[in-house]
Each structure stands twice: as structure tokens, then as C-alpha cells.
mmCIF file of N, CA and C and ligand atoms in Angstrom:
data_model
loop_
_atom_site.group_PDB
_atom_site.id
_atom_site.type_symbol
_atom_site.label_atom_id
_atom_site.label_comp_id
_atom_site.label_asym_id
_atom_site.label_seq_id
_atom_site.Cartn_x
_atom_site.Cartn_y
_atom_site.Cartn_z
ATOM 1 N N UNK A 1 111.348 118.113 113.474
ATOM 2 C CA UNK A 1 111.364 116.728 113.263
ATOM 3 C C UNK A 1 109.855 116.304 112.982
ATOM 4 N N UNK A 2 109.359 115.659 112.025
ATOM 5 C CA UNK A 2 108.164 115.291 111.687
ATOM 6 C C UNK A 2 107.705 114.173 112.602
ATOM 7 N N UNK A 3 106.412 114.078 113.319
ATOM 8 C CA UNK A 3 106.103 112.967 113.787
ATOM 9 C C UNK A 3 105.722 111.703 112.975
ATOM 10 N N UNK A 4 106.173 110.612 113.147
ATOM 11 C CA UNK A 4 105.907 109.302 112.526
ATOM 12 C C UNK A 4 104.322 109.181 112.308
ATOM 13 N N UNK A 5 104.006 108.919 110.889
ATOM 14 C CA UNK A 5 102.577 108.682 110.531
ATOM 15 C C UNK A 5 101.861 107.489 111.370
ATOM 16 N N UNK A 6 100.792 107.740 111.784
ATOM 17 C CA UNK A 6 100.030 106.816 112.366
ATOM 18 C C UNK A 6 98.914 106.188 111.550
ATOM 19 N N UNK A 7 98.646 105.147 111.133
ATOM 20 C CA UNK A 7 98.027 104.489 110.083
ATOM 21 C C UNK A 7 97.063 103.602 110.549
ATOM 22 N N UNK A 8 95.726 103.760 110.523
ATOM 23 C CA UNK A 8 95.008 102.688 110.913
ATOM 24 C C UNK A 8 93.581 102.315 109.957
ATOM 25 N N UNK A 9 93.250 101.279 109.792
ATOM 26 C CA UNK A 9 91.898 101.042 109.001
ATOM 27 C C UNK A 9 90.711 100.741 109.909
ATOM 28 N N UNK A 10 89.695 101.686 109.706
ATOM 29 C CA UNK A 10 88.678 101.543 110.545
ATOM 30 C C UNK A 10 87.367 101.363 109.751
ATOM 31 N N UNK A 11 86.509 101.159 110.423
ATOM 32 C CA UNK A 11 84.994 100.589 109.984
ATOM 33 C C UNK A 11 84.111 101.665 110.628
ATOM 34 N N UNK A 12 83.173 102.299 109.871
ATOM 35 C CA UNK A 12 82.185 103.226 110.157
ATOM 36 C C UNK A 12 80.721 103.029 109.981
ATOM 37 N N UNK A 13 79.881 103.049 110.842
ATOM 38 C CA UNK A 13 78.480 102.633 110.672
ATOM 39 C C UNK A 13 77.609 104.136 110.972
ATOM 40 N N UNK A 14 77.010 104.578 109.741
ATOM 41 C CA UNK A 14 76.265 105.990 110.346
ATOM 42 C C UNK A 14 74.791 105.546 110.165
ATOM 43 N N UNK A 15 74.228 106.315 111.203
ATOM 44 C CA UNK A 15 72.692 105.983 111.338
ATOM 45 C C UNK A 15 72.103 106.820 110.059
ATOM 46 N N UNK A 16 70.731 106.415 109.817
ATOM 47 C CA UNK A 16 70.247 106.874 108.618
ATOM 48 C C UNK A 16 69.899 108.269 108.439
ATOM 49 N N UNK A 17 70.038 109.175 109.498
ATOM 50 C CA UNK A 17 69.580 110.448 109.167
ATOM 51 C C UNK A 17 70.782 111.292 109.311
ATOM 52 N N UNK A 18 71.985 110.659 109.280
ATOM 53 C CA UNK A 18 73.353 111.288 109.104
ATOM 54 C C UNK A 18 74.046 111.194 107.790
ATOM 55 N N UNK A 19 74.513 112.178 107.116
ATOM 56 C CA UNK A 19 75.364 111.810 105.954
ATOM 57 C C UNK A 19 76.935 111.850 106.538
ATOM 58 N N UNK A 20 77.530 110.676 106.192
ATOM 59 C CA UNK A 20 78.836 110.375 106.507
ATOM 60 C C UNK A 20 79.911 111.615 105.957
ATOM 61 N N UNK A 21 79.659 112.028 104.522
ATOM 62 C CA UNK A 21 80.722 112.538 104.038
ATOM 63 C C UNK A 21 81.336 113.796 104.868
ATOM 64 N N UNK A 22 80.336 114.679 105.214
ATOM 65 C CA UNK A 22 81.189 115.810 105.779
ATOM 66 C C UNK A 22 81.764 115.795 107.082
ATOM 67 N N UNK A 23 81.506 114.748 107.827
ATOM 68 C CA UNK A 23 81.900 114.300 109.050
ATOM 69 C C UNK A 23 83.514 113.680 108.794
ATOM 70 N N UNK A 24 83.482 112.884 107.745
ATOM 71 C CA UNK A 24 84.860 112.355 107.236
ATOM 72 C C UNK A 24 85.750 113.426 106.862
ATOM 73 N N UNK A 25 84.909 114.491 106.167
ATOM 74 C CA UNK A 25 86.109 115.675 105.307
ATOM 75 C C UNK A 25 86.392 116.549 106.586
ATOM 76 N N UNK A 26 85.622 116.525 107.501
ATOM 77 C CA UNK A 26 85.962 117.174 108.710
ATOM 78 C C UNK A 26 86.989 116.884 109.576
ATOM 79 N N UNK A 27 87.327 115.445 109.423
ATOM 80 C CA UNK A 27 88.735 114.967 109.770
ATOM 81 C C UNK A 27 90.030 115.644 109.429
ATOM 82 N N UNK A 28 89.933 115.877 108.193
ATOM 83 C CA UNK A 28 91.088 116.870 107.832
ATOM 84 C C UNK A 28 91.171 118.192 108.083
ATOM 85 N N UNK A 29 90.021 118.866 108.057
ATOM 86 C CA UNK A 29 89.905 120.250 108.465
ATOM 87 C C UNK A 29 90.324 120.427 109.849
ATOM 88 N N UNK A 30 89.508 119.539 110.910
ATOM 89 C CA UNK A 30 89.748 119.895 112.082
ATOM 90 C C UNK A 30 91.034 119.096 112.708
ATOM 91 N N UNK A 31 91.374 118.115 111.979
ATOM 92 C CA UNK A 31 92.561 117.393 112.829
ATOM 93 C C UNK A 31 93.763 116.835 111.965
ATOM 94 N N UNK A 32 93.620 117.342 110.702
ATOM 95 C CA UNK A 32 94.541 117.435 109.878
ATOM 96 C C UNK A 32 94.983 115.930 109.474
ATOM 97 N N UNK A 33 94.089 114.955 109.195
ATOM 98 C CA UNK A 33 93.994 113.488 109.112
ATOM 99 C C UNK A 33 93.799 113.276 107.628
ATOM 100 N N UNK A 34 94.464 112.494 106.853
ATOM 101 C CA UNK A 34 94.292 112.048 105.557
ATOM 102 C C UNK A 34 93.648 110.837 105.808
ATOM 103 N N UNK A 35 92.636 110.728 104.625
ATOM 104 C CA UNK A 35 91.756 109.495 104.574
ATOM 105 C C UNK A 35 91.849 109.033 102.979
ATOM 106 N N UNK A 36 91.839 107.756 103.357
ATOM 107 C CA UNK A 36 91.162 106.826 101.887
ATOM 108 C C UNK A 36 90.133 106.371 102.179
ATOM 109 N N UNK A 37 89.137 106.406 101.073
ATOM 110 C CA UNK A 37 87.972 105.660 101.522
ATOM 111 C C UNK A 37 88.013 104.373 100.761
ATOM 112 N N UNK A 38 88.039 103.125 101.573
ATOM 113 C CA UNK A 38 88.174 101.666 100.732
ATOM 114 C C UNK A 38 87.006 101.180 100.381
ATOM 115 N N UNK A 39 85.744 101.566 100.983
ATOM 116 C CA UNK A 39 84.835 100.888 100.921
ATOM 117 C C UNK A 39 83.502 101.714 101.457
ATOM 118 N N UNK A 40 82.432 102.094 100.417
ATOM 119 C CA UNK A 40 81.246 102.633 101.131
ATOM 120 C C UNK A 40 79.890 102.161 100.543
ATOM 121 N N UNK A 41 78.849 102.224 101.344
ATOM 122 C CA UNK A 41 77.702 101.661 100.680
ATOM 123 C C UNK A 41 76.721 102.162 101.483
ATOM 124 N N UNK A 42 75.542 102.061 101.138
ATOM 125 C CA UNK A 42 74.304 102.348 101.777
ATOM 126 C C UNK A 42 73.135 101.308 101.787
ATOM 127 N N UNK A 43 72.724 100.779 102.799
ATOM 128 C CA UNK A 43 71.846 99.819 102.961
ATOM 129 C C UNK A 43 70.227 100.327 102.562
ATOM 130 N N UNK A 44 69.403 99.213 102.400
ATOM 131 C CA UNK A 44 67.993 99.679 101.996
ATOM 132 C C UNK A 44 67.616 100.322 103.069
ATOM 133 N N UNK A 45 67.886 100.165 104.429
ATOM 134 C CA UNK A 45 67.469 100.902 105.359
ATOM 135 C C UNK A 45 68.139 102.349 105.629
ATOM 136 N N UNK A 46 68.911 102.658 104.724
ATOM 137 C CA UNK A 46 69.638 103.918 104.803
ATOM 138 C C UNK A 46 70.684 104.285 105.561
ATOM 139 N N UNK A 47 71.279 103.017 106.228
ATOM 140 C CA UNK A 47 72.255 103.014 107.199
ATOM 141 C C UNK A 47 73.609 103.506 106.220
ATOM 142 N N UNK A 48 74.617 104.069 106.638
ATOM 143 C CA UNK A 48 75.903 103.973 105.876
ATOM 144 C C UNK A 48 76.869 103.309 106.388
ATOM 145 N N UNK A 49 77.619 102.521 105.545
ATOM 146 C CA UNK A 49 79.000 101.591 106.162
ATOM 147 C C UNK A 49 80.189 102.525 105.148
ATOM 148 N N UNK A 50 81.188 102.472 105.834
ATOM 149 C CA UNK A 50 82.206 102.889 105.299
ATOM 150 C C UNK A 50 83.618 102.381 105.733
ATOM 151 N N UNK A 51 84.497 101.897 104.950
ATOM 152 C CA UNK A 51 85.813 101.465 105.495
ATOM 153 C C UNK A 51 86.911 102.672 105.041
ATOM 154 N N UNK A 52 87.486 102.910 105.941
ATOM 155 C CA UNK A 52 88.562 104.239 105.705
ATOM 156 C C UNK A 52 90.093 103.684 106.378
ATOM 157 N N UNK A 53 90.999 104.193 105.389
ATOM 158 C CA UNK A 53 92.291 104.270 106.112
ATOM 159 C C UNK A 53 92.652 105.412 106.584
ATOM 160 N N UNK A 54 93.062 106.018 108.006
ATOM 161 C CA UNK A 54 93.244 107.066 108.444
ATOM 162 C C UNK A 54 94.550 107.228 108.607
ATOM 163 N N UNK A 55 95.094 108.507 108.308
ATOM 164 C CA UNK A 55 96.587 108.596 108.411
ATOM 165 C C UNK A 55 96.895 110.118 109.042
ATOM 166 N N UNK A 56 97.788 109.948 110.258
ATOM 167 C CA UNK A 56 97.914 111.284 110.678
ATOM 168 C C UNK A 56 98.939 111.111 111.909
ATOM 169 N N UNK A 57 98.859 112.023 112.879
ATOM 170 C CA UNK A 57 99.557 111.707 114.106
ATOM 171 C C UNK A 57 98.633 110.846 115.032
ATOM 172 N N UNK A 58 99.212 110.244 115.977
ATOM 173 C CA UNK A 58 98.445 109.196 116.949
ATOM 174 C C UNK A 58 97.519 110.075 117.673
ATOM 175 N N UNK A 59 97.852 111.163 118.242
ATOM 176 C CA UNK A 59 96.958 112.025 118.933
ATOM 177 C C UNK A 59 95.919 112.615 118.213
ATOM 178 N N UNK A 60 96.059 112.840 116.914
ATOM 179 C CA UNK A 60 95.076 113.464 116.009
ATOM 180 C C UNK A 60 94.074 112.230 115.823
ATOM 181 N N UNK A 61 94.574 111.271 115.446
ATOM 182 C CA UNK A 61 94.034 110.028 115.142
ATOM 183 C C UNK A 61 92.769 109.854 116.392
ATOM 184 N N UNK A 62 93.248 109.817 117.261
ATOM 185 C CA UNK A 62 92.321 109.515 118.609
ATOM 186 C C UNK A 62 91.380 110.631 118.955
ATOM 187 N N UNK A 63 91.787 111.939 118.847
ATOM 188 C CA UNK A 63 90.834 112.962 118.673
ATOM 189 C C UNK A 63 89.633 112.963 117.466
ATOM 190 N N UNK A 64 90.163 112.391 116.414
ATOM 191 C CA UNK A 64 89.299 112.298 115.004
ATOM 192 C C UNK A 64 88.295 111.139 115.601
ATOM 193 N N UNK A 65 88.857 109.925 116.238
ATOM 194 C CA UNK A 65 87.941 109.040 116.581
ATOM 195 C C UNK A 65 86.529 109.414 117.499
ATOM 196 N N UNK A 66 87.282 110.227 118.406
ATOM 197 C CA UNK A 66 86.398 110.664 119.589
ATOM 198 C C UNK A 66 85.382 111.483 118.941
ATOM 199 N N UNK A 67 85.860 112.392 117.825
ATOM 200 C CA UNK A 67 84.678 113.174 117.258
ATOM 201 C C UNK A 67 83.984 112.634 116.532
ATOM 202 N N UNK A 68 84.041 111.384 115.739
ATOM 203 C CA UNK A 68 83.102 110.837 114.918
ATOM 204 C C UNK A 68 81.968 110.062 116.103
ATOM 205 N N UNK A 69 82.667 109.427 117.174
ATOM 206 C CA UNK A 69 81.640 108.906 118.128
ATOM 207 C C UNK A 69 80.744 109.797 118.717
ATOM 208 N N UNK A 70 81.301 111.192 118.719
ATOM 209 C CA UNK A 70 80.278 112.257 119.502
ATOM 210 C C UNK A 70 79.219 112.563 118.693
ATOM 211 N N UNK A 71 79.498 112.316 117.146
ATOM 212 C CA UNK A 71 78.238 112.576 116.170
ATOM 213 C C UNK A 71 77.643 111.162 115.743
ATOM 214 N N UNK A 72 77.491 110.381 116.724
ATOM 215 C CA UNK A 72 76.567 109.267 116.719
ATOM 216 C C UNK A 72 77.037 108.069 115.869
ATOM 217 N N UNK A 73 78.389 108.065 115.348
ATOM 218 C CA UNK A 73 78.970 107.279 114.359
ATOM 219 C C UNK A 73 79.622 105.878 115.183
ATOM 220 N N UNK A 74 79.098 104.750 114.926
ATOM 221 C CA UNK A 74 79.921 103.616 115.268
ATOM 222 C C UNK A 74 81.127 103.275 114.557
ATOM 223 N N UNK A 75 82.204 103.342 115.379
ATOM 224 C CA UNK A 75 83.585 103.005 114.853
ATOM 225 C C UNK A 75 84.098 101.729 115.679
ATOM 226 N N UNK A 76 84.879 100.979 114.635
ATOM 227 C CA UNK A 76 85.583 99.841 115.300
ATOM 228 C C UNK A 76 86.853 99.646 114.420
ATOM 229 N N UNK A 77 87.607 99.232 114.610
ATOM 230 C CA UNK A 77 88.908 98.854 113.886
ATOM 231 C C UNK A 77 88.724 97.516 113.037
ATOM 232 N N UNK A 78 89.366 97.802 111.894
ATOM 233 C CA UNK A 78 89.073 96.573 110.952
ATOM 234 C C UNK A 78 89.470 95.498 111.490
ATOM 235 N N UNK A 79 90.909 95.613 112.263
ATOM 236 C CA UNK A 79 91.574 94.514 112.756
ATOM 237 C C UNK A 79 90.572 93.670 113.733
ATOM 238 N N UNK A 80 89.616 94.296 114.257
ATOM 239 C CA UNK A 80 88.696 93.837 115.357
ATOM 240 C C UNK A 80 87.692 92.967 114.410
ATOM 241 N N UNK A 81 87.642 93.208 113.473
ATOM 242 C CA UNK A 81 86.258 92.523 112.674
ATOM 243 C C UNK A 81 86.826 91.498 111.703
ATOM 244 N N UNK A 82 88.131 90.930 111.781
ATOM 245 C CA UNK A 82 88.445 89.907 110.758
ATOM 246 C C UNK A 82 89.247 88.870 111.727
ATOM 247 N N UNK A 83 89.183 87.792 111.386
ATOM 248 C CA UNK A 83 89.859 86.472 112.288
ATOM 249 C C UNK A 83 90.054 85.380 111.332
ATOM 250 N N UNK A 84 91.186 84.809 111.679
ATOM 251 C CA UNK A 84 91.625 83.536 111.144
ATOM 252 C C UNK A 84 91.486 82.519 112.032
ATOM 253 N N UNK A 85 90.911 81.326 111.851
ATOM 254 C CA UNK A 85 90.976 80.219 112.575
ATOM 255 C C UNK A 85 91.957 79.500 112.362
ATOM 256 N N UNK A 86 92.909 79.695 113.463
ATOM 257 C CA UNK A 86 94.321 79.165 113.254
ATOM 258 C C UNK A 86 94.425 77.380 113.214
ATOM 259 N N UNK A 87 93.284 76.655 113.991
ATOM 260 C CA UNK A 87 93.148 75.484 114.039
ATOM 261 C C UNK A 87 93.002 74.857 112.445
ATOM 262 N N UNK A 88 92.110 75.946 111.767
ATOM 263 C CA UNK A 88 91.668 75.435 110.289
ATOM 264 C C UNK A 88 92.815 75.475 109.358
ATOM 265 N N UNK A 89 93.406 76.758 109.297
ATOM 266 C CA UNK A 89 94.367 77.410 108.368
ATOM 267 C C UNK A 89 95.402 76.188 108.171
ATOM 268 N N UNK A 90 95.319 75.647 106.654
ATOM 269 C CA UNK A 90 96.486 74.555 106.385
ATOM 270 C C UNK A 90 97.722 75.299 105.674
ATOM 271 N N UNK A 91 97.739 76.687 105.651
ATOM 272 C CA UNK A 91 98.883 77.295 105.302
ATOM 273 C C UNK A 91 99.131 77.066 103.550
ATOM 274 N N UNK A 92 97.948 76.988 102.869
ATOM 275 C CA UNK A 92 97.949 76.523 101.509
ATOM 276 C C UNK A 92 98.469 77.771 100.987
ATOM 277 N N UNK A 93 98.246 78.848 101.156
ATOM 278 C CA UNK A 93 98.930 80.236 100.530
ATOM 279 C C UNK A 93 97.877 80.726 99.206
ATOM 280 N N UNK A 94 96.528 80.001 99.157
ATOM 281 C CA UNK A 94 95.790 80.487 98.106
ATOM 282 C C UNK A 94 95.356 81.980 98.468
ATOM 283 N N UNK A 95 95.127 82.371 99.531
ATOM 284 C CA UNK A 95 94.777 83.472 99.947
ATOM 285 C C UNK A 95 95.691 85.040 99.879
ATOM 286 N N UNK A 96 96.962 84.451 99.802
ATOM 287 C CA UNK A 96 98.154 85.217 99.624
ATOM 288 C C UNK A 96 98.299 85.868 98.316
ATOM 289 N N UNK A 97 97.700 85.027 97.312
ATOM 290 C CA UNK A 97 97.630 85.414 95.872
ATOM 291 C C UNK A 97 96.479 86.450 95.654
ATOM 292 N N UNK A 98 95.482 86.779 96.327
ATOM 293 C CA UNK A 98 94.524 87.674 96.237
ATOM 294 C C UNK A 98 94.363 88.711 97.266
ATOM 295 N N UNK A 99 94.944 88.625 98.222
ATOM 296 C CA UNK A 99 94.897 89.715 99.139
ATOM 297 C C UNK A 99 95.569 90.766 98.702
ATOM 298 N N UNK A 100 94.642 91.903 98.593
ATOM 299 C CA UNK A 100 95.217 93.210 98.062
ATOM 300 C C UNK A 100 96.005 93.884 98.859
ATOM 301 N N UNK A 101 96.206 93.707 100.119
ATOM 302 C CA UNK A 101 97.116 94.756 101.182
ATOM 303 C C UNK A 101 98.205 93.762 101.643
ATOM 304 N N UNK A 102 98.486 92.744 100.982
ATOM 305 C CA UNK A 102 99.507 91.521 101.563
ATOM 306 C C UNK A 102 99.312 91.481 102.999
ATOM 307 N N UNK A 103 98.129 91.765 103.902
ATOM 308 C CA UNK A 103 97.880 91.229 105.099
ATOM 309 C C UNK A 103 98.203 89.971 105.428
ATOM 310 N N UNK A 104 97.647 88.878 104.447
ATOM 311 C CA UNK A 104 98.110 87.364 104.460
ATOM 312 C C UNK A 104 99.459 87.430 103.516
ATOM 313 N N UNK A 105 100.297 86.984 103.935
ATOM 314 C CA UNK A 105 101.695 87.035 103.114
ATOM 315 C C UNK A 105 102.251 85.462 103.665
ATOM 316 N N UNK A 106 103.323 85.311 102.687
ATOM 317 C CA UNK A 106 104.062 83.884 102.911
ATOM 318 C C UNK A 106 105.055 84.583 103.803
ATOM 319 N N UNK A 107 105.584 83.410 104.648
ATOM 320 C CA UNK A 107 106.863 83.577 105.313
ATOM 321 C C UNK A 107 107.533 82.434 104.615
ATOM 322 N N UNK A 108 108.451 82.365 103.765
ATOM 323 C CA UNK A 108 109.074 81.329 103.000
ATOM 324 C C UNK A 108 109.997 80.607 103.666
ATOM 325 N N UNK A 109 110.634 81.207 104.611
ATOM 326 C CA UNK A 109 111.572 80.118 105.420
ATOM 327 C C UNK A 109 110.924 79.300 106.421
ATOM 328 N N UNK A 110 109.915 79.918 107.055
ATOM 329 C CA UNK A 110 108.996 79.035 107.912
ATOM 330 C C UNK A 110 107.786 78.158 107.172
ATOM 331 N N UNK A 111 107.842 78.581 106.015
ATOM 332 C CA UNK A 111 106.601 77.936 105.331
ATOM 333 C C UNK A 111 105.279 78.157 105.679
ATOM 334 N N UNK A 112 105.135 79.163 106.363
ATOM 335 C CA UNK A 112 103.598 79.406 106.845
ATOM 336 C C UNK A 112 103.165 80.561 106.280
ATOM 337 N N UNK A 113 101.855 80.803 106.088
ATOM 338 C CA UNK A 113 101.291 82.041 105.920
ATOM 339 C C UNK A 113 100.857 82.915 107.371
ATOM 340 N N UNK A 114 101.464 84.139 107.187
ATOM 341 C CA UNK A 114 101.235 85.054 108.278
ATOM 342 C C UNK A 114 100.248 85.911 107.728
ATOM 343 N N UNK A 115 99.489 86.553 108.987
ATOM 344 C CA UNK A 115 98.136 87.168 108.945
ATOM 345 C C UNK A 115 98.174 88.572 109.737
ATOM 346 N N UNK A 116 98.541 89.807 108.866
ATOM 347 C CA UNK A 116 99.016 90.955 109.724
ATOM 348 C C UNK A 116 97.434 91.758 109.933
ATOM 349 N N UNK A 117 96.905 91.817 110.669
ATOM 350 C CA UNK A 117 95.563 92.422 110.784
ATOM 351 C C UNK A 117 95.578 93.806 110.560
ATOM 352 N N UNK A 118 96.400 94.521 110.983
ATOM 353 C CA UNK A 118 96.417 95.988 111.087
ATOM 354 C C UNK A 118 96.445 96.395 109.380
ATOM 355 N N UNK A 119 96.985 95.559 108.629
ATOM 356 C CA UNK A 119 96.862 96.075 107.054
ATOM 357 C C UNK A 119 95.596 95.660 106.379
ATOM 358 N N UNK A 120 94.796 94.836 107.239
ATOM 359 C CA UNK A 120 93.505 94.355 106.427
ATOM 360 C C UNK A 120 92.673 95.504 106.310
ATOM 361 N N UNK A 121 91.832 95.292 105.221
ATOM 362 C CA UNK A 121 90.847 96.399 104.839
ATOM 363 C C UNK A 121 89.392 95.821 104.774
ATOM 364 N N UNK A 122 89.214 94.414 105.353
ATOM 365 C CA UNK A 122 88.179 93.929 105.311
ATOM 366 C C UNK A 122 87.412 93.558 103.914
ATOM 367 N N UNK A 123 88.037 93.348 102.927
ATOM 368 C CA UNK A 123 87.731 93.420 101.373
ATOM 369 C C UNK A 123 86.966 92.057 101.229
ATOM 370 N N UNK A 124 87.221 91.047 102.070
ATOM 371 C CA UNK A 124 86.407 89.809 102.048
ATOM 372 C C UNK A 124 86.889 88.644 100.978
ATOM 373 N N UNK A 125 87.859 89.086 100.505
ATOM 374 C CA UNK A 125 88.374 88.257 99.295
ATOM 375 C C UNK A 125 88.742 86.782 99.592
ATOM 376 N N UNK A 126 89.635 86.992 100.718
ATOM 377 C CA UNK A 126 90.143 85.517 101.424
ATOM 378 C C UNK A 126 89.076 84.826 101.632
ATOM 379 N N UNK A 127 88.183 85.203 102.326
ATOM 380 C CA UNK A 127 86.934 84.720 102.788
ATOM 381 C C UNK A 127 86.235 83.748 101.569
ATOM 382 N N UNK A 128 86.336 84.308 100.328
ATOM 383 C CA UNK A 128 85.877 83.502 99.138
ATOM 384 C C UNK A 128 86.779 82.272 98.695
ATOM 385 N N UNK A 129 88.035 82.432 98.747
ATOM 386 C CA UNK A 129 88.852 81.697 98.160
ATOM 387 C C UNK A 129 89.603 80.754 99.075
ATOM 388 N N UNK A 130 89.395 80.879 100.318
ATOM 389 C CA UNK A 130 89.750 79.822 101.458
ATOM 390 C C UNK A 130 89.239 78.723 101.425
ATOM 391 N N UNK A 131 89.723 77.585 101.093
ATOM 392 C CA UNK A 131 89.046 76.281 100.844
ATOM 393 C C UNK A 131 88.510 75.479 102.132
ATOM 394 N N UNK A 132 89.031 75.988 103.281
ATOM 395 C CA UNK A 132 88.542 75.519 104.773
ATOM 396 C C UNK A 132 87.891 76.190 105.413
ATOM 397 N N UNK A 133 87.604 77.446 104.987
ATOM 398 C CA UNK A 133 86.624 78.817 105.681
ATOM 399 C C UNK A 133 87.289 78.993 106.864
ATOM 400 N N UNK A 134 88.568 79.148 106.640
ATOM 401 C CA UNK A 134 89.542 79.560 107.939
ATOM 402 C C UNK A 134 89.273 81.338 108.200
ATOM 403 N N UNK A 135 89.066 81.892 107.238
ATOM 404 C CA UNK A 135 88.794 83.421 107.361
ATOM 405 C C UNK A 135 87.504 83.891 107.356
ATOM 406 N N UNK A 136 87.355 84.718 108.604
ATOM 407 C CA UNK A 136 86.063 85.319 108.973
ATOM 408 C C UNK A 136 86.064 86.673 109.095
ATOM 409 N N UNK A 137 85.133 87.521 108.278
ATOM 410 C CA UNK A 137 84.984 88.738 108.196
ATOM 411 C C UNK A 137 83.586 89.209 108.918
ATOM 412 N N UNK A 138 83.489 89.913 109.965
ATOM 413 C CA UNK A 138 82.306 90.278 110.599
ATOM 414 C C UNK A 138 81.872 91.677 109.942
ATOM 415 N N UNK A 139 80.631 91.494 109.263
ATOM 416 C CA UNK A 139 79.946 92.578 108.691
ATOM 417 C C UNK A 139 78.454 92.285 109.005
ATOM 418 N N UNK A 140 77.825 93.496 109.331
ATOM 419 C CA UNK A 140 76.325 93.576 109.462
ATOM 420 C C UNK A 140 75.164 92.924 108.137
ATOM 421 N N UNK A 141 75.841 93.222 107.408
ATOM 422 C CA UNK A 141 74.670 93.088 105.986
ATOM 423 C C UNK A 141 75.455 91.978 105.305
ATOM 424 N N UNK A 142 76.172 91.104 105.357
ATOM 425 C CA UNK A 142 76.454 89.687 104.737
ATOM 426 C C UNK A 142 78.127 90.074 104.359
ATOM 427 N N UNK A 143 78.830 89.186 103.701
ATOM 428 C CA UNK A 143 80.153 89.199 103.197
ATOM 429 C C UNK A 143 80.227 90.180 102.043
ATOM 430 N N UNK A 144 81.356 91.347 102.155
ATOM 431 C CA UNK A 144 81.530 92.087 101.069
ATOM 432 C C UNK A 144 82.131 91.556 99.986
HETATM 433 S S1 SF4 B 201 93.452 80.265 101.961
HETATM 434 FE FE1 SF4 B 201 92.666 79.569 103.978
HETATM 435 S S2 SF4 B 201 93.595 77.685 104.531
HETATM 436 FE FE2 SF4 B 201 94.992 78.590 102.731
HETATM 437 S S3 SF4 B 201 96.360 79.873 103.879
HETATM 438 FE FE3 SF4 B 201 94.842 81.149 103.242
HETATM 439 S S4 SF4 B 201 93.597 80.933 105.619
HETATM 440 FE FE4 SF4 B 201 94.895 79.271 105.491
HETATM 441 S S1 SF4 B 202 89.823 90.652 104.008
HETATM 442 FE FE1 SF4 B 202 91.495 89.113 103.626
HETATM 443 S S2 SF4 B 202 92.167 89.536 101.520
HETATM 444 FE FE2 SF4 B 202 90.974 91.443 102.241
HETATM 445 S S3 SF4 B 202 92.459 92.837 102.923
HETATM 446 FE FE3 SF4 B 202 92.041 91.374 104.683
HETATM 447 S S4 SF4 B 202 92.986 89.690 104.562
HETATM 448 FE FE4 SF4 B 202 93.330 90.571 102.671
#
């Protein structure tokens, strides 16, 4: 019986003297994890930022995260980096039209916009369209 796929979106910060790509590729070689790079950039200070979707078993996912941390990479779950101000959100639905992962989606019966953080890739598109600035994505170098 195959183990159920465990899937998480994570955000990585690489110090200037570390190249991220070999370490990320090692996640496949060492821990049989599949990855999709959702976003990557290098700052003028040569720090690297990467948002990844990681897929595998839960056990190997945790081993992979430990491996990255042991190699001086700062790791955080994307879900910890985004929030919605529930007081401000008026459930207008504008963000649901542009959210590429359907993290923000309509519950038509209840007539509310639901927010599933686990699917979010921190692309920042909802931040730009929200008329009341209810969405907040925490990044070190400004909104993506
Ligand atoms: S666009 Fe803003 S106010 Fe409208 S549903 Fe989305 S988060 Fe809420
Ligand atoms: S940042 Fe906003 S638009 Fe982008 S995936 Fe997350 S909830 Fe959707």
C-alpha cells in the first residue's frame, strides 16, 4: 500500500555563501521528495529566497526539513507567512478570481470567502487586489 502523499508549501532563505539548488535537489536524492519551485529570487545582498512545494511521505518531509536547517537554511511554512484580517474582510470575492491555488475560494451556500492557508504559495496577488487590505503576506524584501 502506498503511503498518502504529504504536501506542503515552504519558504526558504539561503545565506549569501550557500547555493540553494544542490541542497534542494538533494531532497529528492536523499529523501525521495518531489519539489516544485514556485518562486525563486536573489537579492542584491546575494541572499536567496525560494518558495517550494514539497511532496513525499510525512516522515521524509520532516527529515528533509531537518537537512535544510542543518545546512543553515531558514525554513518556514508558507501558511505561517500569510494572514487575513478577519475583521476587515468583507467577503467581496475579488481575491477568489485571481488566487491561482484556490486558497481563497467561495462558499456559495454560506456566501463567504474561505481561506485555506495550506494551499497558499504566497504569490501576493490577493494583497494587490483586496480593496480593504485584509490580506497580509510577510516577506523580507517587500511584497512579491
Ligand atoms: S478581496 Fe479582500 S475583502 Fe474581498 S474577499 Fe478577498 S480578502 Fe476579503
Ligand atoms: S498569496 Fe493570496 S493569491 Fe497567492 S496563493 Fe496565497 S491566498 Fe492565493
